[in-house]
C-alpha cells in the first residue's frame, strides 16, 4: 500500500514510526557498552564489517550474542578497543559459527583465552600481541582457519614449533625479525606461511630453515634479496615475494631454479637481463605489477616455458 493513499492521520502515524525506527538505530562508532539484546540488534542493522572502536569491555553474554548474530548474518567483527580478553569473553566470541574476528588491541593472551579462541571457525586476527608464550601458541595451533598474529618480541623456537603443528594458514604481521632457530622451528608447517613485514634478518641460513616447510611461503616487506638468499628460497613450494628491494639479475637467476609457482610483486618493469634470467623458470611465473615491457624482455619471456602472468601490461 502506498503512503499517499492512506488517510492523513494514518499516514502521519506510519511516517512517525519509520522515523522512530531510524532514530533507534545504534551508531557503532559511539557504542561504549553493549547488552546482549543490543548486540543482536546492532549486527542486524546491516554491515559487511562491524567495527566498534569505543567498546573497551564486553560481558560473556553480550559477546556470545554479538558473535552468534555475526555468524548468522555473515558479518565480520572488529573490536579495536577491547584490550583485555578474559577466557569467558573469548569463549563467547568463538561459538560454532563462521565470521572473521579481529582483536587488534589485545597485547597479552592467557592460555585459557587462547584455548577458547581456538574454537573460532573463521579467520582470527591478533595484530597487537607483544608476547606469545609456548602454552598460548599450543592452544592457538588448534585453530583451523587462517590465523594472523603479530610477530611477538619474545617469539621463541618453542612457540614457533607449536604453531607449526597447525593445519590452517599462518600469517605473521611485522615488523618481523627472523633468526635461524625460529626459522628451523617453523619447519614442517604444511600450510601457507605469510611473513608480512617489514622483514629483517633473512639471510641464507634463515631462508634454508624456512623452506624446509612443505607448504607455500609469502614474504612481504623485503628490503633486499641477495643471490644466496634467493637460491635458498628457490627450493620452497609456491613462493611469493614483495617489498622495496631491487631484484638483480644474479638473484633473478637463482629464483629461476624454483620449480613451482613464483610470484614477484616488486617488479614494475623488466630489463633484458632480468627477463632473460627469469625466462629460465619452468613453473608458473606471475609478475602482476609489470606495467610496461620492451621488445627485448618480451622476446626473452616468449621462449618456451611454463605459464606466464603479466596482468598489468
Short mmCIF file of C-alpha atoms in Angstrom, two decimals:
data_model
loop_
_atom_site.label_atom_id
_atom_site.label_comp_id
_atom_site.label_asym_id
_atom_site.label_seq_id
_atom_site.Cartn_x
_atom_site.Cartn_y
_atom_site.Cartn_z
CA UNK A 1 0.00 0.00 0.00
CA UNK A 2 1.35 3.43 -0.94
CA UNK A 3 1.59 6.11 1.69
CA UNK A 4 -0.35 8.76 -0.31
CA UNK A 5 -3.43 6.53 -0.36
CA UNK A 6 -3.66 6.42 3.46
CA UNK A 7 -5.89 8.74 5.39
CA UNK A 8 -3.91 11.72 6.77
CA UNK A 9 -3.87 10.57 10.45
CA UNK A 10 -2.76 7.07 9.46
CA UNK A 11 -0.09 8.37 7.08
CA UNK A 12 1.27 10.61 9.83
CA UNK A 13 1.42 7.70 12.26
CA UNK A 14 3.25 5.45 9.75
CA UNK A 15 5.76 8.19 8.96
CA UNK A 16 6.46 8.76 12.67
CA UNK A 17 7.02 5.05 13.26
CA UNK A 18 9.52 4.97 10.39
CA UNK A 19 11.40 7.98 11.75
CA UNK A 20 11.47 6.45 15.23
CA UNK A 21 12.88 3.20 13.87
CA UNK A 22 15.63 5.02 12.05
CA UNK A 23 16.40 7.11 15.13
CA UNK A 24 16.60 3.93 17.22
CA UNK A 25 19.45 2.54 15.11
CA UNK A 26 22.70 2.31 17.03
CA UNK A 27 25.75 4.13 15.71
CA UNK A 28 28.64 1.60 16.04
CA UNK A 29 31.15 4.44 16.41
CA UNK A 30 29.54 5.60 19.66
CA UNK A 31 28.99 2.26 21.42
CA UNK A 32 30.81 2.09 24.78
CA UNK A 33 28.76 -0.69 26.38
CA UNK A 34 26.60 -3.43 24.98
CA UNK A 35 23.79 -5.57 26.38
CA UNK A 36 23.06 -8.91 24.68
CA UNK A 37 19.84 -7.69 23.04
CA UNK A 38 21.61 -4.54 21.81
CA UNK A 39 24.40 -6.66 20.34
CA UNK A 40 21.97 -8.64 18.22
CA UNK A 41 20.14 -5.51 17.06
CA UNK A 42 23.41 -3.83 16.19
CA UNK A 43 24.51 -6.64 13.89
CA UNK A 44 21.07 -6.82 12.30
CA UNK A 45 21.33 -3.18 11.15
CA UNK A 46 23.29 -4.43 8.16
CA UNK A 47 27.10 -4.35 7.96
CA UNK A 48 29.76 -6.16 5.99
CA UNK A 49 32.25 -5.44 8.78
CA UNK A 50 31.06 -4.29 12.18
CA UNK A 51 33.71 -2.13 13.88
CA UNK A 52 33.17 -0.96 17.44
CA UNK A 53 36.04 1.50 18.06
CA UNK A 54 34.97 2.62 21.55
CA UNK A 55 33.89 -0.68 23.08
CA UNK A 56 36.53 -1.38 25.75
CA UNK A 57 34.73 -4.14 27.67
CA UNK A 58 32.20 -6.80 26.93
CA UNK A 59 30.29 -9.35 29.02
CA UNK A 60 30.39 -13.01 28.09
CA UNK A 61 26.66 -12.98 27.28
CA UNK A 62 26.95 -9.91 25.07
CA UNK A 63 30.00 -11.42 23.36
CA UNK A 64 28.05 -14.58 22.53
CA UNK A 65 25.04 -12.62 21.26
CA UNK A 66 27.33 -10.48 19.10
CA UNK A 67 29.23 -13.47 17.70
CA UNK A 68 26.15 -15.58 17.02
CA UNK A 69 24.50 -12.73 15.14
CA UNK A 70 27.70 -12.09 13.15
CA UNK A 71 27.88 -15.75 12.20
CA UNK A 72 24.22 -15.96 11.28
CA UNK A 73 24.37 -12.85 9.06
CA UNK A 74 27.96 -13.33 7.80
CA UNK A 75 29.20 -10.07 9.32
CA UNK A 76 32.90 -9.76 10.18
CA UNK A 77 33.70 -8.27 13.60
CA UNK A 78 36.48 -5.83 14.54
CA UNK A 79 36.93 -4.83 18.20
CA UNK A 80 39.88 -2.37 18.15
CA UNK A 81 39.41 -1.10 21.72
CA UNK A 82 38.92 -4.42 23.53
CA UNK A 83 42.34 -4.79 25.18
CA UNK A 84 41.56 -7.24 27.99
CA UNK A 85 40.13 -10.60 26.99
CA UNK A 86 39.00 -12.88 29.84
CA UNK A 87 38.53 -16.54 28.96
CA UNK A 88 34.74 -16.39 29.27
CA UNK A 89 34.52 -13.42 26.87
CA UNK A 90 36.87 -15.20 24.45
CA UNK A 91 34.58 -18.24 24.60
CA UNK A 92 31.59 -16.01 23.91
CA UNK A 93 33.28 -14.61 20.81
CA UNK A 94 34.02 -18.09 19.46
CA UNK A 95 30.77 -20.02 19.02
CA UNK A 96 30.43 -22.65 16.31
CA UNK A 97 29.72 -20.13 13.54
CA UNK A 98 31.79 -18.59 10.76
CA UNK A 99 32.93 -14.95 10.60
CA UNK A 100 36.25 -13.08 10.65
CA UNK A 101 37.26 -11.81 14.09
CA UNK A 102 39.85 -9.09 14.67
CA UNK A 103 41.15 -8.19 18.16
CA UNK A 104 43.99 -5.73 17.48
CA UNK A 105 44.10 -4.21 20.99
CA UNK A 106 44.81 -7.50 22.77
CA UNK A 107 48.51 -7.46 23.71
CA UNK A 108 48.56 -10.35 26.18
CA UNK A 109 46.63 -13.58 25.92
CA UNK A 110 46.22 -16.24 28.59
CA UNK A 111 46.28 -19.93 27.70
CA UNK A 112 42.57 -20.36 28.68
CA UNK A 113 41.58 -17.41 26.48
CA UNK A 114 43.69 -18.80 23.62
CA UNK A 115 42.01 -22.20 24.08
CA UNK A 116 38.61 -20.54 23.78
CA UNK A 117 39.61 -18.54 20.69
CA UNK A 118 40.95 -21.70 19.05
CA UNK A 119 37.34 -22.83 18.66
CA UNK A 120 36.57 -19.85 16.41
CA UNK A 121 35.57 -21.07 12.94
CA UNK A 122 36.69 -18.10 10.84
CA UNK A 123 39.80 -16.01 10.33
CA UNK A 124 41.32 -14.87 13.64
CA UNK A 125 43.47 -11.73 13.71
CA UNK A 126 45.58 -10.85 16.77
CA UNK A 127 47.65 -7.97 15.42
CA UNK A 128 48.64 -6.44 18.75
CA UNK A 129 50.30 -9.30 20.63
CA UNK A 130 53.59 -8.33 22.25
CA UNK A 131 54.14 -11.70 23.89
CA UNK A 132 53.46 -15.26 22.75
CA UNK A 133 54.26 -17.91 25.34
CA UNK A 134 54.55 -21.55 24.32
CA UNK A 135 51.32 -22.64 26.13
CA UNK A 136 49.40 -19.91 24.29
CA UNK A 137 50.93 -20.94 20.97
CA UNK A 138 49.95 -24.57 21.60
CA UNK A 139 46.33 -23.55 22.12
CA UNK A 140 46.24 -21.25 19.09
CA UNK A 141 47.68 -24.06 16.98
CA UNK A 142 44.32 -25.83 17.30
CA UNK A 143 42.58 -23.02 15.40
CA UNK A 144 41.72 -24.40 11.95
CA UNK A 145 41.15 -21.30 9.78
CA UNK A 146 43.64 -18.55 8.87
CA UNK A 147 45.48 -17.22 11.93
CA UNK A 148 47.05 -13.74 11.79
CA UNK A 149 49.49 -12.94 14.58
CA UNK A 150 51.80 -10.08 15.42
CA UNK A 151 55.43 -11.22 15.44
CA UNK A 152 55.89 -11.03 19.22
CA UNK A 153 59.11 -9.71 20.67
CA UNK A 154 59.64 -12.86 22.73
CA UNK A 155 58.71 -15.27 19.92
CA UNK A 156 60.68 -18.38 20.83
CA UNK A 157 61.61 -21.51 18.86
CA UNK A 158 59.33 -23.46 21.21
CA UNK A 159 56.34 -21.26 20.41
CA UNK A 160 57.18 -21.42 16.70
CA UNK A 161 57.36 -25.22 16.82
CA UNK A 162 53.96 -25.33 18.50
CA UNK A 163 52.38 -23.13 15.82
CA UNK A 164 53.99 -25.24 13.09
CA UNK A 165 51.67 -28.08 14.10
CA UNK A 166 48.55 -26.21 12.99
CA UNK A 167 46.70 -27.07 9.78
CA UNK A 168 45.30 -23.65 8.85
CA UNK A 169 47.24 -20.87 7.17
CA UNK A 170 49.65 -18.89 9.35
CA UNK A 171 50.12 -15.17 8.73
CA UNK A 172 52.66 -13.17 10.76
CA UNK A 173 52.41 -9.38 10.89
CA UNK A 174 55.53 -7.23 11.13
CA UNK A 175 57.89 -5.85 11.94
CA UNK A 176 59.45 -9.32 11.73
CA UNK A 177 62.96 -10.07 12.93
CA UNK A 178 63.92 -13.56 11.78
CA UNK A 179 66.57 -15.80 13.30
CA UNK A 180 67.76 -19.31 12.32
CA UNK A 181 66.33 -21.11 15.36
CA UNK A 182 62.81 -19.77 14.90
CA UNK A 183 63.00 -20.43 11.16
CA UNK A 184 64.01 -24.04 11.76
CA UNK A 185 61.25 -24.41 14.34
CA UNK A 186 58.69 -23.46 11.70
CA UNK A 187 59.90 -26.36 9.54
CA UNK A 188 57.24 -28.95 8.95
CA UNK A 189 54.39 -26.44 8.75
CA UNK A 190 52.31 -27.60 5.81
CA UNK A 191 50.03 -24.62 5.20
CA UNK A 192 50.55 -21.17 3.72
CA UNK A 193 53.18 -19.26 5.70
CA UNK A 194 52.99 -15.49 5.24
CA UNK A 195 55.54 -13.02 6.63
CA UNK A 196 54.03 -9.57 6.22
CA UNK A 197 56.90 -7.26 7.11
CA UNK A 198 58.96 -5.24 7.15
CA UNK A 199 61.17 -8.33 7.31
CA UNK A 200 64.76 -8.24 8.55
CA UNK A 201 67.27 -10.94 9.39
CA UNK A 202 66.54 -13.01 6.29
CA UNK A 203 69.96 -14.42 5.46
CA UNK A 204 70.75 -17.66 3.64
CA UNK A 205 70.71 -19.74 6.85
CA UNK A 206 67.29 -18.41 7.87
CA UNK A 207 65.94 -18.91 4.34
CA UNK A 208 67.11 -22.52 4.31
CA UNK A 209 65.31 -23.08 7.61
CA UNK A 210 62.06 -21.55 6.32
CA UNK A 211 61.92 -23.54 3.10
CA UNK A 212 62.18 -26.84 4.93
CA UNK A 213 58.45 -26.49 5.49
CA UNK A 214 56.47 -28.19 2.71
CA UNK A 215 53.81 -25.53 2.19
CA UNK A 216 53.85 -22.17 0.42
CA UNK A 217 55.70 -19.03 1.53
CA UNK A 218 54.67 -15.41 1.07
CA UNK A 219 57.25 -12.80 2.17
CA UNK A 220 56.11 -9.17 2.12
CA UNK A 221 58.31 -6.27 3.15
CA UNK A 222 61.70 -7.45 1.92
CA UNK A 223 64.35 -4.73 1.93
CA UNK A 224 66.92 -6.72 -0.05
CA UNK A 225 67.26 -10.06 -1.78
CA UNK A 226 70.87 -11.23 -2.15
CA UNK A 227 71.51 -14.02 -4.64
CA UNK A 228 72.37 -16.54 -1.90
CA UNK A 229 69.06 -15.88 -0.14
CA UNK A 230 67.18 -16.18 -3.43
CA UNK A 231 68.90 -19.51 -4.07
CA UNK A 232 67.79 -20.82 -0.67
CA UNK A 233 64.20 -19.64 -1.16
CA UNK A 234 64.09 -21.24 -4.61
CA UNK A 235 63.65 -24.67 -3.03
CA UNK A 236 60.30 -23.68 -1.46
CA UNK A 237 56.85 -24.59 -2.69
CA UNK A 238 54.66 -21.77 -4.04
CA UNK A 239 56.75 -18.63 -3.41
CA UNK A 240 55.55 -15.01 -3.35
CA UNK A 241 57.91 -12.07 -2.80
CA UNK A 242 57.13 -8.38 -2.30
CA UNK A 243 58.85 -5.37 -0.76
CA UNK A 244 61.13 -2.47 -1.51
CA UNK A 245 64.05 -4.38 -2.93
CA UNK A 246 65.89 -4.21 -6.22
CA UNK A 247 65.95 -7.57 -7.98
CA UNK A 248 69.36 -8.05 -9.54
CA UNK A 249 69.95 -10.46 -12.44
CA UNK A 250 72.02 -12.80 -10.18
CA UNK A 251 69.15 -13.11 -7.70
CA UNK A 252 66.64 -13.49 -10.54
CA UNK A 253 68.71 -16.33 -11.98
CA UNK A 254 68.71 -18.03 -8.57
CA UNK A 255 64.93 -17.66 -8.29
CA UNK A 256 64.56 -19.14 -11.78
CA UNK A 257 65.63 -22.50 -10.34
CA UNK A 258 62.36 -22.53 -8.40
CA UNK A 259 60.16 -25.30 -9.80
CA UNK A 260 56.68 -24.33 -8.55
CA UNK A 261 54.63 -21.13 -8.83
CA UNK A 262 56.73 -17.98 -8.40
CA UNK A 263 55.17 -14.52 -7.89
CA UNK A 264 57.32 -11.38 -7.69
CA UNK A 265 55.29 -8.25 -6.93
CA UNK A 266 58.13 -5.75 -6.79
CA UNK A 267 58.91 -5.53 -10.49
CA UNK A 268 57.29 -2.63 -12.36
CA UNK A 269 59.42 -3.11 -15.45
CA UNK A 270 61.90 -5.63 -16.79
CA UNK A 271 65.36 -5.12 -18.18
CA UNK A 272 66.57 -7.56 -20.83
CA UNK A 273 68.97 -9.11 -18.27
CA UNK A 274 66.20 -9.67 -15.71
CA UNK A 275 63.84 -11.06 -18.33
CA UNK A 276 66.49 -13.46 -19.61
CA UNK A 277 67.21 -14.69 -16.08
CA UNK A 278 63.54 -15.19 -15.19
CA UNK A 279 62.80 -16.85 -18.53
CA UNK A 280 64.68 -19.91 -17.29
CA UNK A 281 61.93 -20.53 -14.72
CA UNK A 282 59.85 -23.53 -15.80
CA UNK A 283 56.97 -23.29 -13.34
CA UNK A 284 54.16 -20.73 -13.27
CA UNK A 285 55.68 -17.22 -13.28
CA UNK A 286 53.49 -14.32 -12.16
CA UNK A 287 54.71 -10.70 -12.45
CA UNK A 288 51.49 -8.81 -11.61
CA UNK A 289 52.96 -5.30 -11.28
CA UNK A 290 54.91 -5.12 -14.54
CA UNK A 291 53.31 -2.18 -16.36
CA UNK A 292 55.48 -1.92 -19.46
CA UNK A 293 57.50 -4.37 -21.49
CA UNK A 294 60.00 -3.53 -24.20
CA UNK A 295 60.66 -5.78 -27.15
CA UNK A 296 63.86 -7.42 -25.88
CA UNK A 297 62.41 -8.52 -22.48
CA UNK A 298 59.22 -9.66 -24.23
CA UNK A 299 61.21 -11.82 -26.64
CA UNK A 300 63.16 -13.37 -23.76
CA UNK A 301 59.98 -14.25 -21.87
CA UNK A 302 58.35 -15.58 -25.05
CA UNK A 303 60.78 -18.53 -25.14
CA UNK A 304 59.13 -21.91 -24.38
CA UNK A 305 58.46 -22.10 -20.65
CA UNK A 306 55.62 -22.53 -18.12
CA UNK A 307 52.53 -20.26 -17.77
CA UNK A 308 53.34 -16.54 -17.55
CA UNK A 309 51.17 -13.91 -15.82
CA UNK A 310 51.60 -10.27 -16.83
CA UNK A 311 48.32 -8.84 -15.61
CA UNK A 312 49.38 -5.19 -15.64
CA UNK A 313 50.69 -4.97 -19.20
#
